[in-house]
mmCIF file of C-alpha atoms in Angstrom:
data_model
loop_
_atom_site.group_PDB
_atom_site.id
_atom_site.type_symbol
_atom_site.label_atom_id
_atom_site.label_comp_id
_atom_site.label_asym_id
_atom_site.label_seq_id
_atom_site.Cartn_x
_atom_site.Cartn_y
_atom_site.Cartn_z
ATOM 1 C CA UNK A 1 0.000 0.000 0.000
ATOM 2 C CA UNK A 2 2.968 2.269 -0.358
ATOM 3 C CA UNK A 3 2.671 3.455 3.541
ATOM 4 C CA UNK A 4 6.348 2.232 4.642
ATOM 5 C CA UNK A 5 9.303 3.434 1.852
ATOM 6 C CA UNK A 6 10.777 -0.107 0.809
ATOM 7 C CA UNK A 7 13.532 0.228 2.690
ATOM 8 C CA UNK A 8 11.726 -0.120 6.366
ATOM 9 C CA UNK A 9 13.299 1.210 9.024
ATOM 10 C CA UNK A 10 12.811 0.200 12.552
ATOM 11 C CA UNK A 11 11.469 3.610 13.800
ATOM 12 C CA UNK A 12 9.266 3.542 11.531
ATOM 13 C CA UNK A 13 7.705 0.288 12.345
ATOM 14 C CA UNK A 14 7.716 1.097 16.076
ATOM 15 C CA UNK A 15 6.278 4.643 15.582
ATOM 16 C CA UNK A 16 3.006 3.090 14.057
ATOM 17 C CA UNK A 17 2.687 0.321 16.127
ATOM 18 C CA UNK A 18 3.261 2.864 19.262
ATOM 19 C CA UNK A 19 0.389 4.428 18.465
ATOM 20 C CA UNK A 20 -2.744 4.480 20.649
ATOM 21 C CA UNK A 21 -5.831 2.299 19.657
ATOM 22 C CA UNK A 22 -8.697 4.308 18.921
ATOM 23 C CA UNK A 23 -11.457 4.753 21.295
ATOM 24 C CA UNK A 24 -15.058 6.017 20.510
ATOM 25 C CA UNK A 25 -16.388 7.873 23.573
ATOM 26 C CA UNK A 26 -20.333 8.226 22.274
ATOM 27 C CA UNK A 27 -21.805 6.151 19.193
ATOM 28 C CA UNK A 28 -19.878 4.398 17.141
ATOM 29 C CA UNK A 29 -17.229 4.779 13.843
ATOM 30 C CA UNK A 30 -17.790 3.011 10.452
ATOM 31 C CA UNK A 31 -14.557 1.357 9.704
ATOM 32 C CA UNK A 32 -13.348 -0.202 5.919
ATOM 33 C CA UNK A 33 -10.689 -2.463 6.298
ATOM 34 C CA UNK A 34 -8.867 -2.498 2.883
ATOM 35 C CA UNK A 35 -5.662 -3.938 1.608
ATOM 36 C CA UNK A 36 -3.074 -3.040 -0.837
ATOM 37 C CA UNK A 37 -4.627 -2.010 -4.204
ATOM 38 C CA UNK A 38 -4.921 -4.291 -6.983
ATOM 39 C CA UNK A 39 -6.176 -3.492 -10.384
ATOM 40 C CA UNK A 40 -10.848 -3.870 -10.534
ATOM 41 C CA UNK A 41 -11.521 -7.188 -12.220
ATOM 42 C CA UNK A 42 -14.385 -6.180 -15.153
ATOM 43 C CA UNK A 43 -14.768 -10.311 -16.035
ATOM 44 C CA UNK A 44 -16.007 -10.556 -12.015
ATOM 45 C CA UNK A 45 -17.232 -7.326 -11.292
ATOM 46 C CA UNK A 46 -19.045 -5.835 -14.592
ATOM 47 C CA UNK A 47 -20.964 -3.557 -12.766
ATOM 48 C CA UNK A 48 -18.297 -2.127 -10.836
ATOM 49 C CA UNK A 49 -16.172 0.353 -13.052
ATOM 50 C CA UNK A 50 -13.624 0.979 -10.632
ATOM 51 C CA UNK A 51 -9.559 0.719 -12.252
ATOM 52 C CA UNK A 52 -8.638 -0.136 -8.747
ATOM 53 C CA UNK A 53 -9.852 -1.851 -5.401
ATOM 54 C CA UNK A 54 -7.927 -1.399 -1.873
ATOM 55 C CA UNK A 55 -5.617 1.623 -1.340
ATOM 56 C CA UNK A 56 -2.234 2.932 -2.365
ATOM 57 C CA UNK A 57 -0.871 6.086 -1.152
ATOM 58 C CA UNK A 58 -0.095 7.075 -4.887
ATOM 59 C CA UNK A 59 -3.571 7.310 -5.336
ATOM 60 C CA UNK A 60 -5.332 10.329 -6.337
ATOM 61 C CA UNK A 61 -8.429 11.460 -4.082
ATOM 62 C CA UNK A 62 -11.146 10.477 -6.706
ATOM 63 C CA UNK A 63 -9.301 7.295 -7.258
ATOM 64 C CA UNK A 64 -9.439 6.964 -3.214
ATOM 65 C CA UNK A 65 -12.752 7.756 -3.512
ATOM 66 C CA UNK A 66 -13.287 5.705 -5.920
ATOM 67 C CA UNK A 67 -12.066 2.378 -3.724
ATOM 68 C CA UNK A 68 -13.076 3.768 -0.732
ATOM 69 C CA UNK A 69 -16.646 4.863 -0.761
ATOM 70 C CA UNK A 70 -18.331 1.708 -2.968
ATOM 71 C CA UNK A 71 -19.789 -1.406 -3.207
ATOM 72 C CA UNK A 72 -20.080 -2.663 0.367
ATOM 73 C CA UNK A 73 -22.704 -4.878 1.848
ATOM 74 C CA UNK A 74 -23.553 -2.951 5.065
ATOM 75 C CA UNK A 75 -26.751 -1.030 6.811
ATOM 76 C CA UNK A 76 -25.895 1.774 4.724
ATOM 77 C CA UNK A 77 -28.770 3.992 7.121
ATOM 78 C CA UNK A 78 -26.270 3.092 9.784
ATOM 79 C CA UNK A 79 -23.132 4.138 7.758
ATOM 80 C CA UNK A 80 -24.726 7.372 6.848
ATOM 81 C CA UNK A 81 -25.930 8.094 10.755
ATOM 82 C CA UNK A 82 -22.287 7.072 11.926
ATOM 83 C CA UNK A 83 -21.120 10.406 9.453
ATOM 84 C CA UNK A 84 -17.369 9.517 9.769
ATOM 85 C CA UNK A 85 -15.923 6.199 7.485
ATOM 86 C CA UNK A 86 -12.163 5.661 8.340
ATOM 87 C CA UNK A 87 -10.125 3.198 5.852
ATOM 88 C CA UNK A 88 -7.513 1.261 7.219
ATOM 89 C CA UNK A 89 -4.884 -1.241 5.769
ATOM 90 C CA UNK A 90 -4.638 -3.290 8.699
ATOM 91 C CA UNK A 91 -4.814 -1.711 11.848
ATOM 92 C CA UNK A 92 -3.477 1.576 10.186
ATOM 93 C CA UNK A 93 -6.137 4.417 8.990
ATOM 94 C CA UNK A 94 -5.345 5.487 5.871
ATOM 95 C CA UNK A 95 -8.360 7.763 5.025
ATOM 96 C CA UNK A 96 -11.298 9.422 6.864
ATOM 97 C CA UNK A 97 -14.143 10.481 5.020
ATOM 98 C CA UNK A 98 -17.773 12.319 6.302
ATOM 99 C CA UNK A 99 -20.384 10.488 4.577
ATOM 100 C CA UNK A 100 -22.961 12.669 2.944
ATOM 101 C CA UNK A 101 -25.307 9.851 1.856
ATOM 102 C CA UNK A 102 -25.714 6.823 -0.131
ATOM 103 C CA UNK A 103 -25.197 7.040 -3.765
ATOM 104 C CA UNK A 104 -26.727 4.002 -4.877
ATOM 105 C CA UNK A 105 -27.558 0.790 -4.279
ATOM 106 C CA UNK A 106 -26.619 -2.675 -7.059
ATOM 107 C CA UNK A 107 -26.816 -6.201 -6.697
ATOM 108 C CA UNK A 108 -24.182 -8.066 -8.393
ATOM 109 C CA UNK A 109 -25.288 -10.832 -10.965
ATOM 110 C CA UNK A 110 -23.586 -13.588 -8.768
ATOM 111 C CA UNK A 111 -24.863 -12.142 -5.553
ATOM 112 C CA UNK A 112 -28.275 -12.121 -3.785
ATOM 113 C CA UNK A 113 -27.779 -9.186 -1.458
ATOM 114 C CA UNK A 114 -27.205 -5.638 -2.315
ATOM 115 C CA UNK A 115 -24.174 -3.867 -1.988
ATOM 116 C CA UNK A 116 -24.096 0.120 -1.814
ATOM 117 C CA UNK A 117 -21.898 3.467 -2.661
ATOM 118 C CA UNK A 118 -21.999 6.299 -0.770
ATOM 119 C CA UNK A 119 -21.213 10.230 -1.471
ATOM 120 C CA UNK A 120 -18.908 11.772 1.101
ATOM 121 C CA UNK A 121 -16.400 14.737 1.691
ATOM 122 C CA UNK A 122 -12.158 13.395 2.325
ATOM 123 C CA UNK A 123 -11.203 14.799 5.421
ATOM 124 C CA UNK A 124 -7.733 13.795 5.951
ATOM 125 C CA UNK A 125 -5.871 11.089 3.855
ATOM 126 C CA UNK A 126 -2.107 9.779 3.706
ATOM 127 C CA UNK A 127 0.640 10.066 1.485
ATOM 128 C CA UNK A 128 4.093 8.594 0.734
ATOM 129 C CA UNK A 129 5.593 8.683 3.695
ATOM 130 C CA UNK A 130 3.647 8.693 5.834
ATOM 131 C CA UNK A 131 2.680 12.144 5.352
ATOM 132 C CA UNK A 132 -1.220 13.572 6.230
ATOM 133 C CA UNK A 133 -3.215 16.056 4.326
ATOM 134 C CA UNK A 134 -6.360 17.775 5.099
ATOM 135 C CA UNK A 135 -8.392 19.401 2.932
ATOM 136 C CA UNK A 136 -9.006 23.344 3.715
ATOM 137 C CA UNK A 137 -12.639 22.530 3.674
ATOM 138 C CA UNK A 138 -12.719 20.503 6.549
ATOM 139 C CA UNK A 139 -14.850 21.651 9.153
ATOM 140 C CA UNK A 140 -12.932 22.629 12.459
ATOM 141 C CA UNK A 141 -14.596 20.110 14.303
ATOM 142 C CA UNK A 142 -14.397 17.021 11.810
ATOM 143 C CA UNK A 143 -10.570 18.467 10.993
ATOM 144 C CA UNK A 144 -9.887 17.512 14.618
ATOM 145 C CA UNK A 145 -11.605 14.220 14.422
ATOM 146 C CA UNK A 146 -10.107 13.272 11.289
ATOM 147 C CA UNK A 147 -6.030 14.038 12.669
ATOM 148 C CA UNK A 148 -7.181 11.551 16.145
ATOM 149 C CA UNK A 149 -8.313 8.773 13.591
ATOM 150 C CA UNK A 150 -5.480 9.072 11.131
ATOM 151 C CA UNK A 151 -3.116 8.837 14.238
ATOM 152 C CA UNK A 152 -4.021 5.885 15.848
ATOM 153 C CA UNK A 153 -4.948 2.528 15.240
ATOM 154 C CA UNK A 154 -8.270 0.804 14.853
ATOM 155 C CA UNK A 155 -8.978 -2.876 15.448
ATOM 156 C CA UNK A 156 -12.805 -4.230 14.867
ATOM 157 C CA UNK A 157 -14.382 -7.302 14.543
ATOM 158 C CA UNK A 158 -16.765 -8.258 11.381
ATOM 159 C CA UNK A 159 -17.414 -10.214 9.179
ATOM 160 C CA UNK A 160 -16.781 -8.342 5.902
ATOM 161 C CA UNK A 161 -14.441 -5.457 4.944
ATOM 162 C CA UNK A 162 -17.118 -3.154 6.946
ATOM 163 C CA UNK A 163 -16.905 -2.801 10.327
ATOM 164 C CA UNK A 164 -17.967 -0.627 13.285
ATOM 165 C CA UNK A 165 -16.222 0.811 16.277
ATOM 166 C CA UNK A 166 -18.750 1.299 19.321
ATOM 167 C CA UNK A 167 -18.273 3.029 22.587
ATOM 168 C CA UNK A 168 -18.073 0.506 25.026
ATOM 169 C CA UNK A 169 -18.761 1.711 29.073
ATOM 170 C CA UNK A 170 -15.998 0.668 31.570
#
C-alpha cells in the first residue's frame, strides 16, 4: 500500500505500532478495512467500473474515492448516521471520510444481497511517507476528528471489509 518506503526502518515500524488504539467515547465509527490495491476485475465485477480496489498512497483522491466509498454490503442507514468512514490497511487508517449519503444501491449478478456506494467529503488522507493532508474545507470540528483517527490505530471485529467501532462503558 505504499505506507512504509521499501527500505523499512525500525522507527518507523515502532512509531506506528506505538500508536494508541482508537477509542469512541459516544456512538460508534464506520470502519473499511482495505488492503493493498490491486487493479478492478471487469470479467467478475461488470458492474463495478472501478480501475482499482484497496488503497495505495499514490492514489489520487477520486481514485481513493473511488475504492473507498463503494460497493459494500452494510446497513448503509447506519453508515450514513455514523457520518465519519475511516479506511484502514490493517490496523493503520489510511483515510477518513464524512459520509454525505448513499449514492446508490446494485446487486451483483452472482450475488443475492445488495451492496451500496456512498457520497462523502475526504477529510484527511495519507501520502508517501507517511505524510497527512487535510483538505481546507474541513470543518474545524471534523478536521480535529479526522487528525485523532489518522493517528491511531483501529482494530474491529466483522465479518466483511465493513466494520464498526462502538463506545463501550468501563
Amino acid at each position: 500500500a505504499g505506507i512504509l518506503d521499501l527500505h523499512i526502518r525500525t522507527e518507523d515500524v515502532e512509531r506506528l505500532m506505538g500508536r494508541d488504539l482508537l477509542q469512541v467515547t459516544a456512538g460508534e465509527l464506520t470502519v473499511l478495512r482495505t488492503d493493498a490495491r490491486a487493479l478492478s476485475d471487469p470479467v467478475k465485477y461488470p458492474m463495478d467500473n472501478r480501475r482499482w480496489m484497496g488503497f495505495h498512497v499514490e492514489h489520487t483522491n477520486e481514485e481513493l474515492a473511488e475504492s473507498s466509498l463503494r460497493w459494500w454490503r452494510c446497513d448503509p442507514e447506519r453508515v450514513v448516521d455514523n457520518e465519519l468512514l475511516a479506511v484502514t490497511v490493517a490496523t493503520f487508517p489510511v483515510a477518513v471520510y464524512r459520509i454525505l449519503g448513499k449514492a446508490a444501491t446494485i446487486i451483483r449478478p452472482d450475488e443475492t444481497s445488495s451492496r451500496h456506494g456512498f457520497t462523502g467529503q475526504l477529510l484527511g488522507r495519507v501520502h508517501p511517507g507517511m505524510t497527512m493532508t487535510f483538505p481546507q474545507d474541513t470543518p474545524g470540528h471534523l478536521r480535529l476528528m479526522a487528525r485523532q483517527v489518522l493517528n491511531s490505530r483501529i482494530t474491529v471485529d466483522s465479518g466483511g471489509p465493513i466494520g464498526y467501532l462502538h463506545w463501550m462503558s468501563s
